[in-house]
PDB file of C-alpha atoms and ligand atoms in Angstrom:
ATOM      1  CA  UNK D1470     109.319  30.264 144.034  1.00 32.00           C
ATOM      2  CA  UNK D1471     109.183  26.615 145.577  1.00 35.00           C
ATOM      3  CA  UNK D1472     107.064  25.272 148.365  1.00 32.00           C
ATOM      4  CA  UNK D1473     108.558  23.165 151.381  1.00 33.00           C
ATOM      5  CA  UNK D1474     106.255  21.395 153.741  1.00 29.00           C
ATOM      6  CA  UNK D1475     103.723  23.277 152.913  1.00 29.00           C
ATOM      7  CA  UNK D1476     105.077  26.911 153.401  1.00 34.00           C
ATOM      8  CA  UNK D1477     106.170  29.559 150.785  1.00 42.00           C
ATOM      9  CA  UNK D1478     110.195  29.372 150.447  1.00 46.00           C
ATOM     10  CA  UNK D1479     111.988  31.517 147.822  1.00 53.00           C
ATOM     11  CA  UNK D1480     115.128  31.173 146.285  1.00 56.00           C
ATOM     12  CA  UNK D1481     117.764  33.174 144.332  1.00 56.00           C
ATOM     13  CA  UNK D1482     121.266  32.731 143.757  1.00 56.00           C
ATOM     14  CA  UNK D1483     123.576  35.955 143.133  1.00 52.00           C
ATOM     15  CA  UNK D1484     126.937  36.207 142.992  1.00 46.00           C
ATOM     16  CA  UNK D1485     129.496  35.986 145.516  1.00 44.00           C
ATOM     17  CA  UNK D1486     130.918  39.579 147.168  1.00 45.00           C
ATOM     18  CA  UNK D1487     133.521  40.545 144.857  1.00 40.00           C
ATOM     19  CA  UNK D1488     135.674  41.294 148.367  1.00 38.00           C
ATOM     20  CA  UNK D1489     134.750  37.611 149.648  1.00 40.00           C
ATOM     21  CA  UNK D1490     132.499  37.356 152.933  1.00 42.00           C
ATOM     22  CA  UNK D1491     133.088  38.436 156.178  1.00 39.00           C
ATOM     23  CA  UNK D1492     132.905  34.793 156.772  1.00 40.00           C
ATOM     24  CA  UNK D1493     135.558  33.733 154.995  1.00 36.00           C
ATOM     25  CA  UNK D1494     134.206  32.535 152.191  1.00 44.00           C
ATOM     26  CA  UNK D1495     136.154  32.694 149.383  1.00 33.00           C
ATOM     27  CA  UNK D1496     135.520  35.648 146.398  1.00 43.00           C
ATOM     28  CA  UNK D1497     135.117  33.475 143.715  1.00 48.00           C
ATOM     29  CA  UNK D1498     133.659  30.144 145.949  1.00 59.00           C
ATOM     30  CA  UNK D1499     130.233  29.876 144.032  1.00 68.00           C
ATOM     31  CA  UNK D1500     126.604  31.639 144.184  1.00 77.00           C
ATOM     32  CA  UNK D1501     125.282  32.397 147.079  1.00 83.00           C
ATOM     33  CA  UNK D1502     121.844  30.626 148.192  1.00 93.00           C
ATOM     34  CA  UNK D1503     119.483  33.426 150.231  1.00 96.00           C
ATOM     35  CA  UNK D1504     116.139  31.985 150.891  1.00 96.00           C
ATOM     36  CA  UNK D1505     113.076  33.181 153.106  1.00 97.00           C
ATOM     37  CA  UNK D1506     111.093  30.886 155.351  1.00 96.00           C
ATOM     38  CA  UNK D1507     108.829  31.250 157.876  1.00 96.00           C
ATOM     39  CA  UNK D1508     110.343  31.421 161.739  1.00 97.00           C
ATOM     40  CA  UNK D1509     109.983  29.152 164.538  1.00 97.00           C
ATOM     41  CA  UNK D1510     110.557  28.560 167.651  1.00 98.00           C
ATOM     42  CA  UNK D1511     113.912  27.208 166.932  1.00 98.00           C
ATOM     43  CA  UNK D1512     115.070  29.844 165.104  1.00 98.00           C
ATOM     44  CA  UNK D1513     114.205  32.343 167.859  1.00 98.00           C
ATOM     45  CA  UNK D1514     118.189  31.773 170.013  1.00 98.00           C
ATOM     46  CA  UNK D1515     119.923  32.748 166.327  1.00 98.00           C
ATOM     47  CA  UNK D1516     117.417  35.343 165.482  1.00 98.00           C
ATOM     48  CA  UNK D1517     118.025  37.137 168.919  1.00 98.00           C
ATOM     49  CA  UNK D1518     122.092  36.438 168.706  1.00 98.00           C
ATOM     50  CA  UNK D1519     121.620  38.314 165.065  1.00 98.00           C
ATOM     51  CA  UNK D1520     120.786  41.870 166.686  1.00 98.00           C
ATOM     52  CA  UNK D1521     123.203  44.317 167.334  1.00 98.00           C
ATOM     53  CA  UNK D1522     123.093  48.489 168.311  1.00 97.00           C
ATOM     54  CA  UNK D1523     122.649  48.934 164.691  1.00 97.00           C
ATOM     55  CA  UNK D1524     119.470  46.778 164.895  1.00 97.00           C
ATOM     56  CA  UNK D1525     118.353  47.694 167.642  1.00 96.00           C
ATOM     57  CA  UNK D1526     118.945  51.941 166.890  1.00 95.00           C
ATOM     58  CA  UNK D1527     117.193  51.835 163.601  1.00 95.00           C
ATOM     59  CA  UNK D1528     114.397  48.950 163.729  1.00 95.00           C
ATOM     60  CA  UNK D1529     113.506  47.201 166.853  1.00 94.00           C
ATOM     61  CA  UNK D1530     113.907  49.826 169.979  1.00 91.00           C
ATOM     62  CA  UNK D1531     115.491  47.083 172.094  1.00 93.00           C
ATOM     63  CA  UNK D1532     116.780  43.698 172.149  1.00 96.00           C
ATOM     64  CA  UNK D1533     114.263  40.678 172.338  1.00 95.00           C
ATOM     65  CA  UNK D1534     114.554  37.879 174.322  1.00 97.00           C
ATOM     66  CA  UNK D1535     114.135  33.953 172.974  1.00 97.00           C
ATOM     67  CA  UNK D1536     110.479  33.974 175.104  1.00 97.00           C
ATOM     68  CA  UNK D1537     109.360  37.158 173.436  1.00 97.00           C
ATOM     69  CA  UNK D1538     110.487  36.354 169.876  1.00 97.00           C
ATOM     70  CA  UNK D1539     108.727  33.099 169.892  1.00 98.00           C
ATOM     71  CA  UNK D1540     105.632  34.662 171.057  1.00 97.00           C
ATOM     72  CA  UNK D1541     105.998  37.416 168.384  1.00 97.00           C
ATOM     73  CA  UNK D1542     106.675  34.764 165.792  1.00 97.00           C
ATOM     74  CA  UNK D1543     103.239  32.894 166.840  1.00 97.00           C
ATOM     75  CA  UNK D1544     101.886  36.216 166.049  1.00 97.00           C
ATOM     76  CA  UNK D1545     103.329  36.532 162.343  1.00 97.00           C
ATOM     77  CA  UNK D1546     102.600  32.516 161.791  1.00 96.00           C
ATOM     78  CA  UNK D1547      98.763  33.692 162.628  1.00 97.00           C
ATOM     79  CA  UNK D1548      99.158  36.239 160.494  1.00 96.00           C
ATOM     80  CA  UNK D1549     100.192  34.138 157.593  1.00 94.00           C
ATOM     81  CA  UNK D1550      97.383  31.515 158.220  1.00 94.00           C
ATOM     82  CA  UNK D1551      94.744  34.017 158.383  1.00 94.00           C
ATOM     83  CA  UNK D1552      96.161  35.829 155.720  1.00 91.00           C
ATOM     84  CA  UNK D1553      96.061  39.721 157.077  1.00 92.00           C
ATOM     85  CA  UNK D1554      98.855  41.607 159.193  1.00 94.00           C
ATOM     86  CA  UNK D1555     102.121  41.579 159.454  1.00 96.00           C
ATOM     87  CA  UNK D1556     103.869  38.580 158.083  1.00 96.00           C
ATOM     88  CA  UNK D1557     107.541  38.219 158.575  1.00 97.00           C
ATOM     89  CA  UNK D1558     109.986  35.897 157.260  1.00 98.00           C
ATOM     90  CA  UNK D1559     113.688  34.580 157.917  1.00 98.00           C
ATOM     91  CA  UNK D1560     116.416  35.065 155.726  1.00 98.00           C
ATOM     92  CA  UNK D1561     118.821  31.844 154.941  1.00 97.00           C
ATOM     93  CA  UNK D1562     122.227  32.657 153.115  1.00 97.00           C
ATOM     94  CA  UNK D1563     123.997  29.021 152.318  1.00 95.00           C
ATOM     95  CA  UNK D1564     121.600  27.721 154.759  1.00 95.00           C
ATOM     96  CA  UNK D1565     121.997  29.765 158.003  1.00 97.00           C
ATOM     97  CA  UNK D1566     120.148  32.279 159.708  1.00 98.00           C
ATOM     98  CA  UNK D1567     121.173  35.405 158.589  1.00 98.00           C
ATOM     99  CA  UNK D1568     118.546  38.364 158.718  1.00 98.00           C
ATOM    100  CA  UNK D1569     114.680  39.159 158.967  1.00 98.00           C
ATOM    101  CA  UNK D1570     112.307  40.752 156.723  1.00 98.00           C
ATOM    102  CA  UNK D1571     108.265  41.450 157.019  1.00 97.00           C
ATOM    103  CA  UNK D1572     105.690  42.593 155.081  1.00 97.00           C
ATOM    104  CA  UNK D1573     103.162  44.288 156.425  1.00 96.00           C
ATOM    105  CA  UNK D1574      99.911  45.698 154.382  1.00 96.00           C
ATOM    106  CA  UNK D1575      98.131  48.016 157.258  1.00 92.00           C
ATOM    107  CA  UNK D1576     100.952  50.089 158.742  1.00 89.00           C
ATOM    108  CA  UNK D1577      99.549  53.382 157.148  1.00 86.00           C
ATOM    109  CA  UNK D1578     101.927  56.404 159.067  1.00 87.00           C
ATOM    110  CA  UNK D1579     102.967  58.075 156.424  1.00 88.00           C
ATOM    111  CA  UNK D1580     102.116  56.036 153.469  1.00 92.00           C
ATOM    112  CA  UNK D1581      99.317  55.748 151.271  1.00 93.00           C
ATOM    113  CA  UNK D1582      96.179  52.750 150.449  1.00 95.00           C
ATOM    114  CA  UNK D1583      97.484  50.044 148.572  1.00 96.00           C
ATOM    115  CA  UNK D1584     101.293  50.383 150.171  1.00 97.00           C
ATOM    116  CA  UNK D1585     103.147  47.637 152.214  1.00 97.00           C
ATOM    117  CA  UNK D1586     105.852  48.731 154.244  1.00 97.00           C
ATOM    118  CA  UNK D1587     108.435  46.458 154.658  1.00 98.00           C
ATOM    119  CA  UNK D1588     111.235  45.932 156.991  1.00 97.00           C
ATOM    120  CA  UNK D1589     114.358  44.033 157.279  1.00 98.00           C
ATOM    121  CA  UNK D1590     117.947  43.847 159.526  1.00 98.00           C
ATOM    122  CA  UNK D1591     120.877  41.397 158.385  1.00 98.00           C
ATOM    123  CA  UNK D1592     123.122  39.860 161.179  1.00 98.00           C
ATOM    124  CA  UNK D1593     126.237  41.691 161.139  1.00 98.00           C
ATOM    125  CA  UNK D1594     128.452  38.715 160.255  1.00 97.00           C
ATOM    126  CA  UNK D1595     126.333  38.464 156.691  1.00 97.00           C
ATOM    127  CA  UNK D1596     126.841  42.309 156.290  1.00 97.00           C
ATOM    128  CA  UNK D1597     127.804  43.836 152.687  1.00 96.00           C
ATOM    129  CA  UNK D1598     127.266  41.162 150.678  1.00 95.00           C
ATOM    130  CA  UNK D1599     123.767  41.937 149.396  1.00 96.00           C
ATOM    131  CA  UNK D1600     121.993  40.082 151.665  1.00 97.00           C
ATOM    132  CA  UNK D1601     119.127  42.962 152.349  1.00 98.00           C
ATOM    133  CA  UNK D1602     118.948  43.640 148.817  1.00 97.00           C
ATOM    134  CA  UNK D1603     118.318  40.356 148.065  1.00 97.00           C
ATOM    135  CA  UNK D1604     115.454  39.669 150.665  1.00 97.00           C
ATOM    136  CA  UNK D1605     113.863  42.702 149.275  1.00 98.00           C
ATOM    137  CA  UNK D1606     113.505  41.867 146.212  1.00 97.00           C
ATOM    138  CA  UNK D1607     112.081  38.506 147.454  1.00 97.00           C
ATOM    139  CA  UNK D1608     109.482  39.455 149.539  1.00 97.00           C
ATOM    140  CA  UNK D1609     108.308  42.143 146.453  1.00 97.00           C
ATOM    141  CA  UNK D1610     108.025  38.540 144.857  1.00 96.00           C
ATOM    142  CA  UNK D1611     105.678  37.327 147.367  1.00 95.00           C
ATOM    143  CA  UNK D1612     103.221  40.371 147.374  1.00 95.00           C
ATOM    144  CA  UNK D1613     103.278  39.672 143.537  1.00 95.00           C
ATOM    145  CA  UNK D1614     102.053  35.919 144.360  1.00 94.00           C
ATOM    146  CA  UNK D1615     100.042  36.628 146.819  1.00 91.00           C
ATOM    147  CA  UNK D1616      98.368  39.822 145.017  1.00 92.00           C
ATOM    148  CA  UNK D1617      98.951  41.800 148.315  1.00 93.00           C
ATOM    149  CA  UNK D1618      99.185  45.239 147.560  1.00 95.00           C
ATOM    150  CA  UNK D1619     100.064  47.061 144.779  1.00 96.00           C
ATOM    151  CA  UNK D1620     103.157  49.063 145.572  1.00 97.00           C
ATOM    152  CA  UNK D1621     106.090  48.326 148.488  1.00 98.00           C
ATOM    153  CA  UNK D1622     107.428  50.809 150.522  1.00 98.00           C
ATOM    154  CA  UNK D1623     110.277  51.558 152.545  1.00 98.00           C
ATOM    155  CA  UNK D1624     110.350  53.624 155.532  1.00 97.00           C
ATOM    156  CA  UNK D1625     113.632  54.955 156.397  1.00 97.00           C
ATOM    157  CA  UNK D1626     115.350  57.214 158.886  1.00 97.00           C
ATOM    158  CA  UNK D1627     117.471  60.185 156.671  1.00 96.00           C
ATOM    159  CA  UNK D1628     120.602  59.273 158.886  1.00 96.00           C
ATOM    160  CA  UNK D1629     120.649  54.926 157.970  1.00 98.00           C
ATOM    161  CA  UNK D1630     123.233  55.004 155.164  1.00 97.00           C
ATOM    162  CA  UNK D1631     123.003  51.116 154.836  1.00 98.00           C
ATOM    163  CA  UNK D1632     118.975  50.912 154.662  1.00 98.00           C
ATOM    164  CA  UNK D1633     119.203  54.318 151.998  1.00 98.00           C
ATOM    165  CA  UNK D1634     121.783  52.128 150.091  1.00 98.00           C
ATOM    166  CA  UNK D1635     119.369  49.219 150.135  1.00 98.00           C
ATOM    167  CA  UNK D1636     116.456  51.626 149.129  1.00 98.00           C
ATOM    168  CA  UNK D1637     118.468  52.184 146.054  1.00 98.00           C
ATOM    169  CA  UNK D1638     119.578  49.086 144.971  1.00 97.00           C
ATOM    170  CA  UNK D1639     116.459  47.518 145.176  1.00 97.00           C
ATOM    171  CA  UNK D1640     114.852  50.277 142.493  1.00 97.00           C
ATOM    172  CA  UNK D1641     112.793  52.445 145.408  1.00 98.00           C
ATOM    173  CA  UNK D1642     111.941  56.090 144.700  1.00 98.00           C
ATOM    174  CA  UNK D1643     111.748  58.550 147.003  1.00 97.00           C
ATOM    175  CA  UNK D1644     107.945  59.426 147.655  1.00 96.00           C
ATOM    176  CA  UNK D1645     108.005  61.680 150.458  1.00 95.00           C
ATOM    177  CA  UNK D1646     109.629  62.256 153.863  1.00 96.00           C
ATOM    178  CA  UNK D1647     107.113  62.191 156.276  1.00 94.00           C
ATOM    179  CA  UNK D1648     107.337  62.798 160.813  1.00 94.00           C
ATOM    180  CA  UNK D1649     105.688  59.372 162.395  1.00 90.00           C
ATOM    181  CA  UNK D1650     102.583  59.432 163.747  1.00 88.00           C
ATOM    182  CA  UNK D1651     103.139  56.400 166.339  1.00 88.00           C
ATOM    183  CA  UNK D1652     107.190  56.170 166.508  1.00 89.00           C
ATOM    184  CA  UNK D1653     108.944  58.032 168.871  1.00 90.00           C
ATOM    185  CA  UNK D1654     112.712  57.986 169.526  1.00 89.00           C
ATOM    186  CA  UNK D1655     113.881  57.515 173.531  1.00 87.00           C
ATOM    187  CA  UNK D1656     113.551  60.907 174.105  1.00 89.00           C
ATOM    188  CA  UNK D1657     110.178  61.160 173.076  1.00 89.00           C
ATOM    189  CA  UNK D1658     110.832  63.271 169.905  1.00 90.00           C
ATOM    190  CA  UNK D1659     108.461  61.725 166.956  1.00 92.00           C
ATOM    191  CA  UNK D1660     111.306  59.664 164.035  1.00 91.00           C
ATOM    192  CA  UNK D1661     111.149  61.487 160.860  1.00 95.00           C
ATOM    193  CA  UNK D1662     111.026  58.837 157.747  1.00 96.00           C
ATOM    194  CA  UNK D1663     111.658  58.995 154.230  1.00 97.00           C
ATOM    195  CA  UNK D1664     109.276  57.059 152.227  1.00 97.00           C
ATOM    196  CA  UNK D1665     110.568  55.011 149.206  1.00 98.00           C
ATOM    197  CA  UNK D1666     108.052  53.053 146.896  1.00 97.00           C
ATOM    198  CA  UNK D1667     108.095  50.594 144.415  1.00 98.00           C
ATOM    199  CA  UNK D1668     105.678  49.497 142.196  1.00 97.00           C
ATOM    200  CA  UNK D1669     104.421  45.505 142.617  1.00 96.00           C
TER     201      UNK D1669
HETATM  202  C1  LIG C1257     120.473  47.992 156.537  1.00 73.23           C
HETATM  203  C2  LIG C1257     120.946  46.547 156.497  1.00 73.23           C
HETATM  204  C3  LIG C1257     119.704  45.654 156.538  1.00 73.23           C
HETATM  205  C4  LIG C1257     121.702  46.313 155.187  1.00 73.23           C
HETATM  206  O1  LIG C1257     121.941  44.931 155.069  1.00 73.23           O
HETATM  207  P1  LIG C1257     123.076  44.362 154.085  1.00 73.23           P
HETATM  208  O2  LIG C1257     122.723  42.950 153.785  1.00 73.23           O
HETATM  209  O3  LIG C1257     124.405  44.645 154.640  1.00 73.23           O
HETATM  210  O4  LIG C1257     122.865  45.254 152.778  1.00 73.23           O
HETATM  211  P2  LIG C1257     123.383  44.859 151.336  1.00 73.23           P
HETATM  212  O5  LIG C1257     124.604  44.011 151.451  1.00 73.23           O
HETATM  213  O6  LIG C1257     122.212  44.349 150.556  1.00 73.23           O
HETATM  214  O7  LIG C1257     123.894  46.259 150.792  1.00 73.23           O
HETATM  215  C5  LIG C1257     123.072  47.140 150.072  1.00 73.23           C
HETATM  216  C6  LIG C1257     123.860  48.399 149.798  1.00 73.23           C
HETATM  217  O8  LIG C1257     124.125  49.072 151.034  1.00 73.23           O
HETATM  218  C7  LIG C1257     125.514  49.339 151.153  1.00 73.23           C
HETATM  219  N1  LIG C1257     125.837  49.270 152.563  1.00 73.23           N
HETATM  220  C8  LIG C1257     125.714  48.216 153.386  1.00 73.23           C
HETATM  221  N2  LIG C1257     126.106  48.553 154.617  1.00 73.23           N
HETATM  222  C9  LIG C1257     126.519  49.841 154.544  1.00 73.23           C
HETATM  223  C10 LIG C1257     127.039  50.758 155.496  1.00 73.23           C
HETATM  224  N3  LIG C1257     127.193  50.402 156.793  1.00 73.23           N
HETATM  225  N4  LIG C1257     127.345  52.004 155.075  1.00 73.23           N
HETATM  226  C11 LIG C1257     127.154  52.365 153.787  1.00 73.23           C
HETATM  227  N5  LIG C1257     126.640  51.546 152.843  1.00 73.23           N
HETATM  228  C12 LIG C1257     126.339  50.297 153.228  1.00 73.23           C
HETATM  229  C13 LIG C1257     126.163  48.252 150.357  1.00 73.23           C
HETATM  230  O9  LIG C1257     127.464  48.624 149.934  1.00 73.23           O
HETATM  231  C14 LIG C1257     125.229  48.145 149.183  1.00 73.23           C
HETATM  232  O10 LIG C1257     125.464  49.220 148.305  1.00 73.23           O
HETATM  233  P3  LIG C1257     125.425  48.997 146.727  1.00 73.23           P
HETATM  234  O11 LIG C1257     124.117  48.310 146.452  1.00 73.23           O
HETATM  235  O12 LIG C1257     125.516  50.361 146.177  1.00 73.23           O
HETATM  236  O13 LIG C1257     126.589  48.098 146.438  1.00 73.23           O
HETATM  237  C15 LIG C1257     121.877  46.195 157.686  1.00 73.23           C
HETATM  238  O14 LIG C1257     122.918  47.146 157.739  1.00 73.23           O
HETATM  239  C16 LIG C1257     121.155  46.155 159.010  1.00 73.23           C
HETATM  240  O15 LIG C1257     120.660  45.102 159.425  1.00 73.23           O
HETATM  241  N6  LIG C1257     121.052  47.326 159.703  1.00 73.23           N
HETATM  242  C17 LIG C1257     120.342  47.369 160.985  1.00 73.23           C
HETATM  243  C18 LIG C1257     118.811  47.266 160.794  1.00 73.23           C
HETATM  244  C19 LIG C1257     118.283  48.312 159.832  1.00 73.23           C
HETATM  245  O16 LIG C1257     118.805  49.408 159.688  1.00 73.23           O
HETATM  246  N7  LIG C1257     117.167  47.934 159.162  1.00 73.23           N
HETATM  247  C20 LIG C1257     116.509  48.825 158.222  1.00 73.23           C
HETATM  248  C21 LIG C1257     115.583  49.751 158.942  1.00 73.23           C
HETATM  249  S1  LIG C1257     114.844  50.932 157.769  1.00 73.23           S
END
């Protein structure tokens, strides 16, 4: 964990894909560099060109729009000052925008006192190459810092293959599957989660 201008910023290195990226980078190129920062403004045009149906179908609901996602990233960057809420993060692989993840300690909906859910979505051009997985395990390393929470949890729908993958590589156990009290899909019909924890 290192600090840059004054704001948390985490690093790890992991290995290259064994396939090579999407990208183009080459299989046996070097470590990859996956870092989380807080958002701004300026990130808001690649953080909006990073969602796709996948993101929108399993996370967000819809797509945003550059005035909206600055105005929710004001929101997380008030978060983080006052220390309470939802705080969200980027995700940098080799220094680019490549994904989102947040933390967030009062969700409740299905999980118990004490849990954080978080949530995450990778742009699909820095798919498959453990990317998610990565800014997991990350973020687990902030609520350690920070001594928010004492377990992290994963809410995820029983059809998201990719998100159960990530579930499992990042050491979650099932807890329970649980029918949302707040989320509803377009037709009205309440989403149906499985919870996966992990202790802090
Ligand atoms: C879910 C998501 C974040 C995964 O991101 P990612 O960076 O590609 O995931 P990783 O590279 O860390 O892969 C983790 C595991 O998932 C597997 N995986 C990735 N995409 C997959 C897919 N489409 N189908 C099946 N498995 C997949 C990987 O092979 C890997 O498995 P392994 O650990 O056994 O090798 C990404 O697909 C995404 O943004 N989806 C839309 C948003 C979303 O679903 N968010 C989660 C809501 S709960």
């Amino acid at each position: 964990m290192r600090r840059r201008a004054g704001v948390r910023v985490a690093t790890r290195r992991r290995p290259r894909h064994p396939g090579g990226g999407p990208d183009g980078h080459a299989a046996d190129g070097g470590p990859l560099t996956i870092e989380l920062r807080p958002l701004t403004h300026a990130d808001a045009p690649a953080h909006c060109a990073g969602e796709d149906d996948e993101t929108v179908r399993w996370l967000t609901g819809g797509y945003g729009t550059v005035e909206g996602t600055c105005a929710y990233f004001d929101v997380l960057a008030a978060n983080a000052a006052a220390g309470s809420g939802k705080r969200g993060f980027g995700v940098w692989l080799d220094g680019r925008l490549a994904g989102y993840v947040d933390l967030d300690p009062d969700l409740g909906d299905g999980l118990d006192p004490g849990d954080v859910n978080l949530s995450y979505a990778v742009h699909p051009w820095a798919r498959g190459r453990g990317v998610a997985v990565e800014a997991v395990r990350l973020v687990c390393e902030v609520l350690r810092a920070t001594g928010v929470g004492t377990r992290a949890a994963l809410r995820i729908e029983p059809g998201n293959t990719a998100s159960l993958r990530v579930a499992d590589t990042a050491g979650f156990a099932l807890l329970r599957e649980v029918v949302s009290e707040t989320d509803t899909h377009p037709d009205g019909a309440p989403v149906t989660f499985r919870v996966f924890v992990r202790a802090l």
